[in-house]
Backbone as JSON, one array per atom type, in Angstrom:
{
  "sequence": "DYSVPADSGIQQERREIEAFVAKLLEIKHRGTALEIGLGQFGSTHFLWRLLFDRVITIESNHDRVRTFGRNMREHYNKWMLDDGHSSFLIGMSYQPATIAKAYKLRDEPFDLLFIDGDHSYNSVLTDWLIYQGTVRTGGIVAFHDSAVSVQGIYNAPEFLENLREGRIDGN",
  "N": [[44.32, 97.84, 103.91], [42.81, 98.45, 106.07], [40.14, 97.76, 106.22], [37.21, 95.92, 107.29], [35.93, 92.81, 106.74], [32.49, 91.81, 106.28], [31.86, 89.34, 107.46], [33.7, 88.84, 109.45], [33.52, 88.56, 112.21], [34.49, 88.05, 115.62], [37.31, 89.96, 116.52], [39.83, 88.84, 117.22], [42.66, 86.74, 117.48], [42.09, 83.28, 117.37], [43.39, 81.43, 119.22], [44.38, 83.27, 121.03], [42.06, 84.53, 122.1], [40.79, 82.3, 123.22], [42.64, 81.56, 125.22], [42.52, 83.85, 126.77], [39.84, 83.87, 127.61], [39.88, 81.53, 129.15], [41.52, 82.42, 131.23], [39.87, 84.45, 132.27], [37.79, 82.88, 133.23], [38.92, 81.84, 135.48], [38.67, 83.77, 137.38], [37.15, 84.34, 140.42], [35.06, 86.07, 141.17], [32.91, 87.43, 138.99], [31.56, 89.98, 138.37], [31.14, 92.77, 137.15], [32.06, 94.08, 134.0], [33.97, 96.54, 132.35], [34.11, 97.94, 129.27], [35.95, 99.62, 126.86], [35.14, 100.87, 123.94], [33.16, 99.49, 121.54], [33.6, 98.29, 119.14], [33.46, 97.06, 115.73], [31.48, 95.05, 115.46], [30.63, 94.38, 118.0], [31.31, 92.02, 119.22], [32.96, 91.35, 121.41], [31.59, 92.51, 123.53], [29.3, 90.95, 123.49], [30.49, 88.48, 124.2], [31.49, 89.14, 126.77], [29.08, 89.45, 128.08], [28.3, 86.83, 128.4], [30.08, 85.96, 130.28], [30.15, 87.7, 132.47], [28.16, 89.3, 135.04], [27.26, 91.81, 134.41], [27.79, 94.21, 131.84], [29.4, 97.11, 130.91], [29.72, 99.33, 128.36], [31.65, 101.74, 126.77], [31.16, 103.74, 124.07], [31.75, 105.66, 121.21], [30.27, 105.87, 118.91], [27.04, 106.02, 118.17], [25.47, 104.66, 116.3], [26.74, 102.18, 116.05], [26.07, 100.97, 118.46], [23.28, 100.81, 118.2], [23.12, 99.08, 115.97], [24.33, 96.81, 117.06], [22.41, 96.18, 119.0], [20.2, 95.54, 117.33], [21.26, 93.3, 116.01], [21.57, 91.56, 118.19], [18.87, 91.23, 118.85], [17.98, 89.93, 116.56], [19.42, 87.55, 116.79], [18.48, 86.41, 119.23], [15.75, 86.53, 118.94], [14.29, 88.39, 120.32], [14.23, 91.57, 122.04], [17.18, 92.32, 123.73], [18.71, 94.13, 125.14], [17.65, 95.45, 127.3], [17.75, 93.98, 129.55], [19.22, 94.35, 131.83], [21.81, 93.43, 131.83], [23.46, 94.72, 130.06], [24.92, 97.88, 129.57], [25.25, 101.0, 127.98], [27.38, 103.66, 127.29], [27.31, 106.5, 125.51], [29.72, 108.28, 123.94], [32.95, 109.88, 124.12], [35.61, 108.24, 125.75], [37.21, 109.81, 127.35], [35.85, 112.11, 127.92], [34.52, 114.37, 130.32], [31.73, 114.06, 131.1], [31.18, 111.44, 130.28], [33.01, 109.98, 131.8], [32.07, 110.58, 134.38], [29.54, 109.32, 134.27], [30.32, 106.65, 133.93], [31.64, 106.13, 136.36], [29.48, 106.54, 138.05], [27.76, 104.44, 137.35], [29.09, 102.33, 138.37], [28.71, 100.1, 140.79], [30.31, 98.61, 142.36], [33.85, 97.83, 142.44], [35.23, 97.25, 139.16], [35.53, 94.07, 137.55], [36.75, 93.43, 135.24], [38.57, 95.39, 133.0], [38.55, 96.35, 129.81], [40.39, 97.67, 127.41], [39.84, 99.02, 124.43], [39.56, 101.11, 122.66], [40.32, 103.98, 120.83], [43.32, 103.27, 119.36], [45.68, 104.68, 119.55], [48.75, 105.82, 121.07], [48.46, 107.96, 122.96], [45.71, 107.86, 123.49], [45.36, 105.27, 124.59], [46.97, 105.55, 126.85], [45.55, 107.63, 128.15], [43.03, 106.37, 128.65], [43.92, 104.35, 130.36], [44.96, 105.87, 132.54], [42.63, 107.15, 133.44], [40.81, 105.05, 134.06], [42.06, 102.82, 135.31], [42.09, 102.75, 138.09], [39.58, 101.9, 138.75], [39.29, 99.22, 138.87], [38.96, 96.25, 140.67], [41.1, 94.83, 143.22], [42.84, 92.06, 142.12], [41.34, 91.9, 139.87], [41.15, 92.13, 136.25], [42.99, 93.88, 133.78], [42.91, 94.49, 130.43], [44.28, 94.91, 127.16], [43.38, 95.6, 123.89], [44.76, 94.62, 120.74], [47.43, 94.44, 121.57], [49.73, 93.41, 120.59], [50.12, 94.41, 118.15], [51.63, 96.84, 116.22], [51.49, 99.86, 114.66], [52.83, 102.65, 113.46], [51.58, 105.59, 114.79], [48.96, 104.7, 114.63], [48.29, 102.12, 115.82], [49.37, 101.71, 118.94], [49.51, 100.32, 121.34], [51.42, 98.31, 122.12], [53.79, 99.81, 122.57], [52.94, 101.5, 124.65], [52.4, 99.53, 126.63], [54.96, 98.47, 127.04], [56.24, 100.71, 128.17], [54.67, 100.94, 130.48], [55.23, 98.49, 131.75], [57.93, 98.88, 132.24], [57.82, 100.82, 134.16], [57.69, 103.47, 133.43], [55.34, 104.84, 133.18], [53.78, 104.97, 135.59], [55.63, 104.69, 137.56], [55.75, 102.27, 138.87]],
  "CA": [[43.44, 99.0, 103.77], [42.14, 98.58, 107.36], [38.72, 97.44, 106.15], [36.82, 94.72, 108.01], [34.87, 92.13, 105.99], [31.24, 91.66, 107.02], [31.76, 88.07, 108.17], [34.94, 88.61, 110.2], [33.21, 88.18, 113.58], [35.35, 88.56, 116.68], [38.55, 90.42, 115.92], [40.97, 88.33, 117.95], [43.15, 85.44, 117.03], [41.36, 82.24, 118.11], [44.15, 80.95, 120.39], [44.49, 84.37, 121.98], [40.79, 84.73, 122.81], [40.56, 81.11, 124.04], [43.49, 81.66, 126.41], [42.01, 84.95, 127.59], [38.59, 83.4, 128.24], [40.27, 80.59, 130.2], [42.0, 83.25, 132.34], [38.71, 85.1, 132.87], [37.01, 81.88, 133.96], [39.6, 81.6, 136.76], [38.27, 84.82, 138.33], [36.05, 83.85, 141.25], [33.96, 87.04, 141.12], [32.78, 88.03, 137.66], [30.41, 90.86, 138.47], [30.97, 93.79, 136.12], [33.15, 94.38, 133.08], [33.93, 97.82, 131.66], [34.76, 97.84, 127.97], [36.08, 100.9, 126.16], [35.08, 100.59, 122.51], [32.31, 98.36, 121.18], [34.12, 97.66, 117.94], [32.58, 97.03, 114.56], [30.37, 94.11, 115.59], [30.22, 94.18, 119.39], [31.5, 90.62, 119.58], [33.5, 91.19, 122.76], [30.49, 92.81, 124.46], [28.5, 89.72, 123.5], [31.25, 87.5, 124.98], [31.53, 89.55, 128.18], [27.73, 89.17, 128.64], [28.26, 85.41, 128.76], [31.03, 85.69, 131.37], [29.98, 88.62, 133.59], [26.78, 89.64, 135.36], [26.92, 93.09, 133.79], [28.82, 94.78, 130.97], [29.24, 98.52, 130.58], [30.58, 99.65, 127.22], [31.75, 103.13, 126.34], [31.29, 103.75, 122.6], [31.51, 107.0, 120.68], [29.42, 105.8, 117.73], [25.71, 105.55, 118.56], [24.99, 103.7, 115.3], [27.28, 100.85, 116.37], [25.27, 100.42, 119.56], [21.97, 100.43, 117.64], [23.32, 97.89, 115.13], [24.56, 95.7, 117.98], [21.1, 95.83, 119.57], [19.42, 94.85, 116.31], [21.85, 91.97, 115.81], [21.2, 90.74, 119.36], [17.44, 90.9, 118.72], [17.88, 88.92, 115.5], [19.98, 86.28, 117.31], [17.66, 85.87, 120.32], [14.34, 86.7, 118.59], [13.66, 89.36, 121.22], [15.14, 92.66, 122.43], [17.96, 91.84, 124.87], [19.55, 95.14, 125.79], [16.99, 96.02, 128.46], [17.71, 92.92, 130.55], [20.06, 94.69, 132.96], [23.17, 92.91, 131.67], [24.23, 95.61, 129.2], [24.76, 99.33, 129.65], [26.08, 101.67, 126.98], [27.62, 105.08, 127.44], [27.66, 107.05, 124.2], [30.62, 109.41, 124.1], [34.37, 109.57, 124.15], [35.96, 107.74, 127.07], [37.93, 110.84, 128.1], [34.98, 113.26, 128.19], [34.09, 114.4, 131.72], [30.39, 113.51, 131.29], [31.27, 109.98, 130.13], [33.73, 109.48, 132.98], [31.15, 110.68, 135.51], [28.52, 108.28, 134.12], [30.96, 105.34, 134.17], [31.86, 106.0, 137.79], [28.16, 106.45, 138.68], [27.21, 103.11, 137.07], [29.9, 101.34, 139.07], [28.27, 99.89, 142.17], [31.47, 98.02, 143.02], [34.95, 97.87, 141.47], [35.09, 96.39, 137.99], [36.32, 92.84, 137.55], [37.5, 93.48, 133.98], [38.66, 96.61, 132.21], [39.03, 95.98, 128.48], [40.66, 98.92, 126.69], [39.79, 98.72, 123.0], [39.05, 102.3, 121.98], [41.3, 104.5, 119.88], [44.53, 102.52, 119.68], [46.87, 105.53, 119.58], [49.44, 105.81, 122.36], [47.87, 108.92, 123.89], [44.38, 107.39, 123.9], [45.53, 104.13, 125.5], [47.48, 106.15, 128.09], [44.45, 108.36, 128.79], [42.08, 105.4, 129.19], [44.58, 103.71, 131.5], [45.03, 106.79, 133.67], [41.28, 107.45, 133.94], [40.0, 103.92, 134.49], [42.74, 101.71, 135.98], [41.74, 102.75, 139.51], [38.2, 101.41, 138.94], [39.34, 97.76, 138.84], [39.2, 95.68, 141.99], [42.3, 94.04, 143.41], [42.61, 90.72, 141.58], [40.65, 92.02, 138.6], [42.02, 92.07, 135.07], [43.0, 94.96, 132.81], [43.4, 93.94, 129.17], [44.39, 95.87, 126.06], [43.24, 94.99, 122.57], [45.85, 94.9, 119.81], [48.64, 94.66, 122.36], [50.9, 92.87, 119.87], [50.13, 95.04, 116.82], [52.13, 98.2, 116.28], [51.54, 100.6, 113.4], [53.16, 103.99, 113.89], [50.53, 106.59, 114.75], [47.62, 104.11, 114.6], [48.24, 101.11, 116.88], [50.55, 101.9, 119.77], [49.38, 99.66, 122.63], [52.66, 97.65, 122.55], [54.71, 100.83, 123.12], [52.4, 101.86, 125.96], [52.59, 98.42, 127.57], [56.38, 98.42, 127.38], [56.49, 101.81, 129.11], [54.01, 100.59, 131.74], [56.02, 97.4, 132.32], [59.23, 99.43, 132.69], [57.6, 101.81, 135.21], [57.78, 104.83, 132.91], [54.01, 105.47, 133.22], [53.34, 105.26, 136.96], [56.73, 104.49, 138.52], [55.69, 100.92, 139.46]],
  "C": [[42.59, 99.22, 105.01], [40.63, 98.35, 107.3], [38.46, 96.13, 106.89], [35.71, 94.04, 107.21], [33.67, 91.85, 106.88], [31.17, 90.38, 107.85], [32.96, 87.79, 109.07], [34.69, 88.24, 111.66], [34.17, 88.79, 114.58], [36.74, 88.86, 116.11], [39.75, 90.08, 116.79], [41.39, 87.03, 117.31], [42.53, 84.37, 117.94], [42.12, 81.76, 119.35], [44.24, 82.01, 121.47], [43.2, 84.52, 122.79], [40.46, 83.51, 123.67], [41.38, 81.16, 125.33], [42.99, 82.76, 127.35], [40.72, 84.54, 128.31], [38.91, 82.42, 129.36], [40.76, 81.35, 131.43], [40.83, 83.94, 133.04], [37.87, 84.12, 133.69], [37.64, 81.52, 135.3], [39.2, 82.62, 137.82], [37.05, 84.32, 139.11], [34.83, 84.78, 141.18], [33.95, 87.7, 139.75], [31.52, 88.87, 137.62], [30.26, 91.77, 137.27], [32.25, 93.98, 135.31], [32.91, 95.77, 132.49], [34.75, 97.68, 130.39], [34.8, 99.22, 127.35], [36.19, 100.58, 124.69], [34.28, 99.34, 122.22], [32.87, 97.61, 119.99], [33.08, 97.61, 116.84], [31.34, 96.18, 114.77], [29.89, 93.9, 117.02], [30.44, 92.77, 119.89], [32.09, 90.44, 120.97], [32.44, 91.51, 123.8], [29.6, 91.56, 124.61], [29.18, 88.65, 124.37], [31.25, 87.87, 126.46], [30.17, 89.3, 128.84], [27.61, 87.7, 129.08], [29.09, 85.11, 130.01], [30.8, 86.53, 132.63], [28.5, 88.91, 133.82], [26.32, 90.89, 134.61], [28.1, 93.58, 132.96], [28.45, 96.23, 130.68], [30.23, 98.81, 129.46], [30.49, 101.13, 126.92], [32.02, 103.1, 124.84], [30.92, 105.14, 122.09], [30.5, 107.01, 119.53], [28.06, 105.18, 118.09], [25.16, 104.52, 117.58], [25.52, 102.29, 115.56], [26.47, 100.19, 117.48], [23.91, 99.98, 119.04], [22.09, 99.16, 116.79], [23.55, 96.66, 116.01], [23.24, 95.23, 118.59], [20.22, 95.08, 118.58], [19.95, 93.44, 116.06], [21.54, 91.03, 116.97], [19.73, 90.31, 119.26], [17.26, 89.82, 117.66], [18.35, 87.55, 116.0], [19.04, 85.62, 118.32], [16.15, 85.92, 120.04], [13.58, 87.55, 119.6], [14.7, 90.43, 121.57], [15.85, 92.26, 123.72], [18.6, 92.95, 125.7], [18.85, 95.88, 126.92], [16.92, 95.01, 129.61], [18.59, 93.19, 131.77], [21.49, 94.19, 132.86], [24.06, 93.83, 130.85], [23.88, 97.06, 129.49], [25.72, 99.95, 128.65], [26.17, 103.15, 127.31], [28.09, 105.61, 126.09], [28.5, 108.3, 124.44], [32.06, 108.94, 124.05], [34.76, 109.22, 125.59], [36.65, 108.78, 127.95], [37.07, 112.05, 128.43], [34.49, 113.22, 129.64], [32.71, 113.8, 131.96], [30.4, 111.98, 131.2], [31.94, 109.36, 131.35], [32.8, 109.48, 134.19], [30.09, 109.59, 135.45], [29.11, 106.9, 134.41], [31.17, 105.12, 135.67], [30.53, 105.86, 138.53], [27.54, 105.06, 138.51], [27.92, 102.01, 137.86], [29.43, 101.2, 140.5], [29.33, 99.2, 143.01], [32.61, 98.05, 142.01], [34.74, 96.88, 140.33], [35.99, 95.17, 138.12], [37.17, 92.74, 136.29], [37.43, 94.88, 133.42], [39.29, 96.21, 130.9], [39.16, 97.25, 127.66], [40.84, 98.6, 125.22], [39.2, 99.91, 122.24], [39.99, 102.71, 120.87], [42.64, 103.9, 120.28], [45.82, 103.36, 119.67], [47.48, 105.51, 120.98], [48.74, 106.72, 123.37], [46.49, 108.48, 124.36], [44.46, 106.22, 124.86], [46.01, 104.64, 126.86], [46.35, 106.84, 128.85], [43.45, 107.4, 129.41], [42.66, 104.69, 130.41], [44.55, 104.63, 132.73], [43.65, 107.06, 134.28], [40.64, 106.25, 134.62], [40.73, 102.83, 135.27], [42.41, 101.64, 137.46], [40.34, 102.23, 139.79], [38.15, 99.89, 139.04], [39.69, 97.24, 140.24], [40.55, 94.96, 142.03], [42.01, 92.61, 142.98], [41.84, 90.73, 140.29], [41.66, 92.05, 137.46], [41.85, 93.34, 134.24], [43.63, 94.37, 131.55], [43.35, 95.02, 128.1], [44.26, 95.12, 124.75], [44.39, 95.45, 121.68], [47.15, 95.22, 120.53], [49.89, 94.1, 121.7], [51.03, 93.51, 118.49], [50.6, 96.48, 116.97], [52.21, 98.78, 114.88], [51.71, 102.06, 113.8], [52.0, 104.95, 113.7], [49.12, 106.02, 114.76], [47.45, 103.13, 115.77], [49.51, 101.21, 117.71], [50.43, 101.27, 121.15], [50.68, 98.96, 123.05], [53.67, 98.64, 123.16], [54.25, 101.26, 124.51], [52.68, 100.77, 126.99], [54.05, 98.25, 127.98], [56.72, 99.51, 128.39], [55.85, 101.53, 130.47], [54.82, 99.52, 132.47], [57.35, 97.91, 132.91], [59.07, 100.49, 133.77], [57.64, 103.26, 134.74], [56.42, 105.56, 132.91], [53.68, 105.9, 134.64], [54.42, 105.01, 138.01], [56.75, 103.12, 139.17], [56.27, 99.89, 138.51]]
}
């Protein structure tokens, strides 16, 4: 039924996220991460804050950002989202105003681009086309739900296959 229980925490398989974190720790420069989609609980934003100097998250749902801020305050016993480590852009990742703000916030190329917004094929393709050029050489681009395929809902695997085969950008 696509519902998420309140205590589900991070929405990755444990082995998958451990392997991914190990790969991220290999990056010598971990300046800024750009995340598309905060998710239900913001657990990846929280994780990226531990690994990167700064995290910029694009999220269309303002209430999710407010809830994340309250949860961070509860965890740390103080407001954390004004410490310069987190920035939030409220809007759709493909909207011109959001794109302009993301590019303006970027003082250097991103070290991580984590695409976890709308999981439809067209949305993943759009996020890739708009933001892949913002990642520094040697940086990482990752896609959430890259092994889950549900026709019309989760299509990252189809996109990744087309990208791997050169059908997206010819490479």
